[in-house]
Backbone as JSON Lines, residues from 0, in Angstrom:
{"i":0,"aa":"M","n":[10.06,64.08,-16.2],"ca":[11.3,64.59,-16.75],"c":[12.25,63.47,-17.12]}
{"i":1,"aa":"K","n":[12.3,62.42,-16.27],"ca":[13.2,61.3,-16.55],"c":[12.84,60.64,-17.87]}
{"i":2,"aa":"Q","n":[11.53,60.52,-18.16],"ca":[11.11,59.89,-19.39],"c":[11.59,60.69,-20.6]}
{"i":3,"aa":"A","n":[11.53,62.0,-20.51],"ca":[11.98,62.85,-21.61],"c":[13.46,62.68,-21.85]}
{"i":4,"aa":"L","n":[14.25,62.56,-20.79],"ca":[15.69,62.41,-20.94],"c":[16.05,61.07,-21.57]}
{"i":5,"aa":"V","n":[15.23,60.07,-21.37],"ca":[15.49,58.77,-21.98],"c":[15.13,58.8,-23.46]}
{"i":6,"aa":"I","n":[14.09,59.52,-23.82],"ca":[13.62,59.57,-25.19],"c":[14.55,60.4,-26.07]}
{"i":7,"aa":"V","n":[15.08,61.48,-25.57],"ca":[15.91,62.37,-26.38],"c":[17.09,61.65,-27.02]}
{"i":8,"aa":"P","n":[17.91,60.88,-26.26],"ca":[19.03,60.22,-26.94],"c":[18.57,59.19,-27.96]}
{"i":9,"aa":"L","n":[17.45,58.54,-27.7],"ca":[16.93,57.58,-28.65],"c":[16.56,58.27,-29.96]}
{"i":10,"aa":"L","n":[15.85,59.39,-29.87],"ca":[15.48,60.13,-31.07],"c":[16.7,60.63,-31.82]}
{"i":11,"aa":"A","n":[17.66,61.12,-31.08],"ca":[18.88,61.62,-31.72],"c":[19.61,60.5,-32.44]}
{"i":12,"aa":"A","n":[19.71,59.36,-31.83],"ca":[20.4,58.23,-32.45],"c":[19.66,57.78,-33.7]}
{"i":13,"aa":"L","n":[18.35,57.74,-33.63],"ca":[17.58,57.34,-34.8],"c":[17.71,58.34,-35.93]}
{"i":14,"aa":"S","n":[17.76,59.62,-35.62],"ca":[17.83,60.63,-36.66],"c":[19.18,60.63,-37.36]}
{"i":15,"aa":"F","n":[20.23,60.19,-36.68],"ca":[21.54,60.1,-37.32],"c":[21.63,58.89,-38.22]}
{"i":16,"aa":"G","n":[20.92,57.84,-37.87],"ca":[20.94,56.64,-38.68],"c":[22.15,55.77,-38.35]}
{"i":17,"aa":"A","n":[21.95,54.49,-38.47],"ca":[23.03,53.55,-38.16],"c":[24.07,53.57,-39.27]}
{"i":18,"aa":"G","n":[25.32,53.46,-38.86],"ca":[26.39,53.31,-39.83],"c":[26.86,54.59,-40.49]}
{"i":19,"aa":"C","n":[26.4,55.75,-40.05],"ca":[26.82,57.0,-40.67],"c":[28.29,57.31,-40.37]}
{"i":20,"aa":"R","n":[28.76,56.86,-39.25],"ca":[30.12,57.16,-38.83],"c":[30.72,55.94,-38.17]}
{"i":21,"aa":"T","n":[32.01,55.92,-38.13],"ca":[32.67,54.87,-37.36],"c":[32.78,55.35,-35.92]}
{"i":22,"aa":"V","n":[32.74,54.43,-35.0],"ca":[32.79,54.79,-33.59],"c":[34.25,54.98,-33.18]}
{"i":23,"aa":"N","n":[34.53,56.11,-32.59],"ca":[35.85,56.47,-32.09],"c":[36.28,55.46,-31.02]}
{"i":24,"aa":"K","n":[37.57,55.11,-31.0],"ca":[38.06,54.14,-30.01],"c":[37.81,54.62,-28.59]}
{"i":25,"aa":"H","n":[37.85,55.93,-28.37],"ca":[37.6,56.46,-27.03],"c":[36.13,56.28,-26.63]}
{"i":26,"aa":"V","n":[35.24,56.37,-27.61],"ca":[33.82,56.14,-27.31],"c":[33.63,54.69,-26.88]}
{"i":27,"aa":"S","n":[34.27,53.78,-27.6],"ca":[34.15,52.35,-27.26],"c":[34.68,52.07,-25.85]}
{"i":28,"aa":"K","n":[35.85,52.62,-25.55],"ca":[36.42,52.43,-24.21],"c":[35.53,53.07,-23.15]}
{"i":29,"aa":"G","n":[35.05,54.27,-23.44],"ca":[34.18,54.96,-22.51],"c":[32.9,54.19,-22.25]}
{"i":30,"aa":"F","n":[32.35,53.61,-23.31],"ca":[31.13,52.83,-23.15],"c":[31.38,51.61,-22.27]}
{"i":31,"aa":"D","n":[32.54,50.97,-22.46],"ca":[32.88,49.83,-21.6],"c":[32.97,50.26,-20.14]}
{"i":32,"aa":"Y","n":[33.65,51.37,-19.89],"ca":[33.74,51.88,-18.52],"c":[32.36,52.24,-17.97]}
{"i":33,"aa":"F","n":[31.55,52.85,-18.81],"ca":[30.2,53.25,-18.39],"c":[29.4,52.03,-17.96]}
{"i":34,"aa":"Q","n":[29.47,50.95,-18.72],"ca":[28.75,49.74,-18.37],"c":[29.24,49.14,-17.06]}
{"i":35,"aa":"Q","n":[30.51,49.37,-16.75],"ca":[31.08,48.88,-15.5],"c":[30.83,49.85,-14.33]}
{"i":36,"aa":"L","n":[30.1,50.93,-14.62],"ca":[29.79,51.98,-13.65],"c":[31.04,52.74,-13.2]}
{"i":37,"aa":"N","n":[32.08,52.7,-14.01],"ca":[33.31,53.45,-13.74],"c":[33.16,54.8,-14.45]}
{"i":38,"aa":"Y","n":[32.36,55.68,-13.85],"ca":[31.98,56.93,-14.49],"c":[33.15,57.89,-14.72]}
{"i":39,"aa":"K","n":[34.09,57.89,-13.81],"ca":[35.23,58.8,-13.94],"c":[36.03,58.48,-15.2]}
{"i":40,"aa":"E","n":[36.38,57.22,-15.39],"ca":[37.14,56.82,-16.58],"c":[36.3,56.96,-17.85]}
{"i":41,"aa":"A","n":[35.02,56.64,-17.76],"ca":[34.13,56.77,-18.91],"c":[34.07,58.23,-19.37]}
{"i":42,"aa":"E","n":[33.93,59.14,-18.41],"ca":[33.86,60.55,-18.76],"c":[35.15,61.01,-19.44]}
{"i":43,"aa":"L","n":[36.29,60.59,-18.93],"ca":[37.57,60.95,-19.54],"c":[37.65,60.46,-20.99]}
{"i":44,"aa":"E","n":[37.19,59.24,-21.23],"ca":[37.24,58.69,-22.6],"c":[36.28,59.43,-23.53]}
{"i":45,"aa":"F","n":[35.08,59.73,-23.06],"ca":[34.13,60.45,-23.91],"c":[34.66,61.86,-24.23]}
{"i":46,"aa":"L","n":[35.29,62.49,-23.25],"ca":[35.87,63.82,-23.49],"c":[37.03,63.75,-24.47]}
{"i":47,"aa":"K","n":[37.83,62.69,-24.41],"ca":[38.91,62.5,-25.39],"c":[38.33,62.32,-26.79]}
{"i":48,"aa":"A","n":[37.24,61.58,-26.88],"ca":[36.59,61.37,-28.18],"c":[36.1,62.69,-28.75]}
{"i":49,"aa":"I","n":[35.54,63.54,-27.9],"ca":[35.05,64.84,-28.35],"c":[36.22,65.74,-28.72]}
{"i":50,"aa":"E","n":[37.33,65.59,-28.02],"ca":[38.53,66.35,-28.37],"c":[39.01,65.95,-29.78]}
{"i":51,"aa":"D","n":[38.91,64.66,-30.09],"ca":[39.29,64.17,-31.42],"c":[38.34,64.66,-32.5]}
{"i":52,"aa":"D","n":[37.05,64.7,-32.17],"ca":[36.02,65.11,-33.13],"c":[34.88,65.77,-32.35]}
{"i":53,"aa":"K","n":[34.88,67.09,-32.34],"ca":[33.9,67.82,-31.52],"c":[32.45,67.58,-31.93]}
{"i":54,"aa":"D","n":[32.24,67.06,-33.14],"ca":[30.87,66.81,-33.61],"c":[30.47,65.33,-33.56]}
{"i":55,"aa":"D","n":[31.24,64.5,-32.88],"ca":[30.95,63.07,-32.81],"c":[29.67,62.84,-32.0]}
{"i":56,"aa":"P","n":[28.59,62.43,-32.68],"ca":[27.32,62.27,-31.97],"c":[27.35,61.13,-30.95]}
{"i":57,"aa":"Y","n":[28.13,60.09,-31.23],"ca":[28.2,58.97,-30.3],"c":[28.87,59.39,-28.99]}
{"i":58,"aa":"A","n":[29.93,60.15,-29.11],"ca":[30.61,60.65,-27.91],"c":[29.69,61.57,-27.13]}
{"i":59,"aa":"Q","n":[29.01,62.46,-27.83],"ca":[28.13,63.41,-27.16],"c":[26.95,62.72,-26.5]}
{"i":60,"aa":"L","n":[26.34,61.76,-27.2],"ca":[25.2,61.04,-26.62],"c":[25.61,60.23,-25.4]}
{"i":61,"aa":"N","n":[26.75,59.56,-25.49],"ca":[27.21,58.77,-24.35],"c":[27.62,59.64,-23.18]}
{"i":62,"aa":"L","n":[28.26,60.77,-23.47],"ca":[28.61,61.69,-22.39],"c":[27.34,62.26,-21.76]}
{"i":63,"aa":"G","n":[26.35,62.54,-22.58],"ca":[25.06,62.99,-22.06],"c":[24.43,61.96,-21.15]}
{"i":64,"aa":"A","n":[24.47,60.7,-21.57],"ca":[23.92,59.63,-20.74],"c":[24.67,59.52,-19.42]}
{"i":65,"aa":"L","n":[25.98,59.71,-19.47],"ca":[26.79,59.68,-18.26],"c":[26.4,60.84,-17.34]}
{"i":66,"aa":"Y","n":[26.27,62.03,-17.91],"ca":[25.86,63.18,-17.1],"c":[24.49,62.93,-16.48]}
{"i":67,"aa":"Q","n":[23.61,62.34,-17.24],"ca":[22.27,62.02,-16.73],"c":[22.37,61.02,-15.58]}
{"i":68,"aa":"A","n":[23.2,60.0,-15.73],"ca":[23.34,58.96,-14.72],"c":[24.02,59.46,-13.45]}
{"i":69,"aa":"T","n":[24.79,60.53,-13.59],"ca":[25.54,61.04,-12.43],"c":[24.94,62.33,-11.88]}
{"i":70,"aa":"G","n":[23.67,62.56,-12.18],"ca":[22.96,63.68,-11.56],"c":[23.26,65.05,-12.14]}
{"i":71,"aa":"R","n":[23.66,65.1,-13.4],"ca":[23.92,66.39,-14.06],"c":[23.01,66.55,-15.27]}
{"i":72,"aa":"P","n":[21.69,66.61,-15.02],"ca":[20.73,66.61,-16.13],"c":[20.86,67.81,-17.07]}
{"i":73,"aa":"Q","n":[21.22,68.98,-16.55],"ca":[21.32,70.15,-17.43],"c":[22.44,69.96,-18.46]}
{"i":74,"aa":"K","n":[23.56,69.41,-18.03],"ca":[24.66,69.15,-18.96],"c":[24.23,68.1,-19.99]}
{"i":75,"aa":"A","n":[23.48,67.11,-19.54],"ca":[22.98,66.07,-20.45],"c":[22.08,66.68,-21.51]}
{"i":76,"aa":"I","n":[21.16,67.5,-21.08],"ca":[20.22,68.14,-22.01],"c":[20.96,68.98,-23.04]}
{"i":77,"aa":"E","n":[21.97,69.73,-22.6],"ca":[22.75,70.55,-23.52],"c":[23.39,69.7,-24.61]}
{"i":78,"aa":"L","n":[23.94,68.57,-24.24],"ca":[24.56,67.68,-25.24],"c":[23.52,67.06,-26.16]}
{"i":79,"aa":"Y","n":[22.4,66.61,-25.59],"ca":[21.35,66.02,-26.42],"c":[20.84,67.03,-27.45]}
{"i":80,"aa":"L","n":[20.64,68.27,-27.01],"ca":[20.17,69.3,-27.94],"c":[21.19,69.59,-29.02]}
{"i":81,"aa":"K","n":[22.46,69.58,-28.66],"ca":[23.52,69.8,-29.65],"c":[23.49,68.71,-30.73]}
{"i":82,"aa":"V","n":[23.32,67.47,-30.3],"ca":[23.26,66.36,-31.26],"c":[22.02,66.49,-32.14]}
{"i":83,"aa":"L","n":[20.9,66.86,-31.56],"ca":[19.69,67.03,-32.36],"c":[19.84,68.16,-33.38]}
{"i":84,"aa":"E","n":[20.45,69.25,-32.97],"ca":[20.67,70.36,-33.9],"c":[21.56,69.93,-35.05]}
{"i":85,"aa":"R","n":[22.63,69.23,-34.74],"ca":[23.56,68.76,-35.77],"c":[22.86,67.76,-36.69]}
{"i":86,"aa":"S","n":[22.01,66.93,-36.11],"ca":[21.28,65.95,-36.9],"c":[20.35,66.65,-37.89]}
{"i":87,"aa":"E","n":[19.69,67.69,-37.44],"ca":[18.8,68.45,-38.32],"c":[19.59,69.1,-39.46]}
{"i":88,"aa":"E","n":[20.76,69.65,-39.15],"ca":[21.61,70.24,-40.18],"c":[22.05,69.17,-41.18]}
{"i":89,"aa":"H","n":[22.44,68.02,-40.67],"ca":[22.89,66.92,-41.53],"c":[21.75,66.47,-42.44]}
{"i":90,"aa":"T","n":[20.55,66.34,-41.91],"ca":[19.39,65.92,-42.7],"c":[19.09,66.95,-43.77]}
{"i":91,"aa":"S","n":[19.16,68.22,-43.44],"ca":[18.91,69.29,-44.42],"c":[19.94,69.26,-45.54]}
{"i":92,"aa":"E","n":[21.21,69.03,-45.19],"ca":[22.26,68.94,-46.19],"c":[22.01,67.79,-47.14]}
{"i":93,"aa":"L","n":[21.59,66.64,-46.62],"ca":[21.32,65.49,-47.47],"c":[20.13,65.73,-48.39]}
{"i":94,"aa":"Q","n":[19.12,66.4,-47.89],"ca":[17.92,66.65,-48.68],"c":[18.17,67.68,-49.78]}
{"i":95,"aa":"S","n":[19.14,68.56,-49.6],"ca":[19.39,69.59,-50.6],"c":[20.2,69.08,-51.78]}
{"i":96,"aa":"H","n":[20.75,67.87,-51.67],"ca":[21.54,67.32,-52.78],"c":[20.71,66.49,-53.69]}
């Protein structure tokens, strides 16, 4: 199961493609906190980023990784699936033009 949770965010990130969006300042701050293992502050920043843009894949993926790291795999999976669904919609929109 752990292997699947590691692969999902990677696939989601690849399907969105690099450079599609600019990274929200809250995502950047949250990522810094996450790297410092300050999960409480990281979670607050990722949630602020999602409040700014509910469809921000970077915020959702990072929050999912945080949930995974803090023993909340079901919440992580829900976010990963949301990003994958949005990615599929985005890909379909691009292909229809």
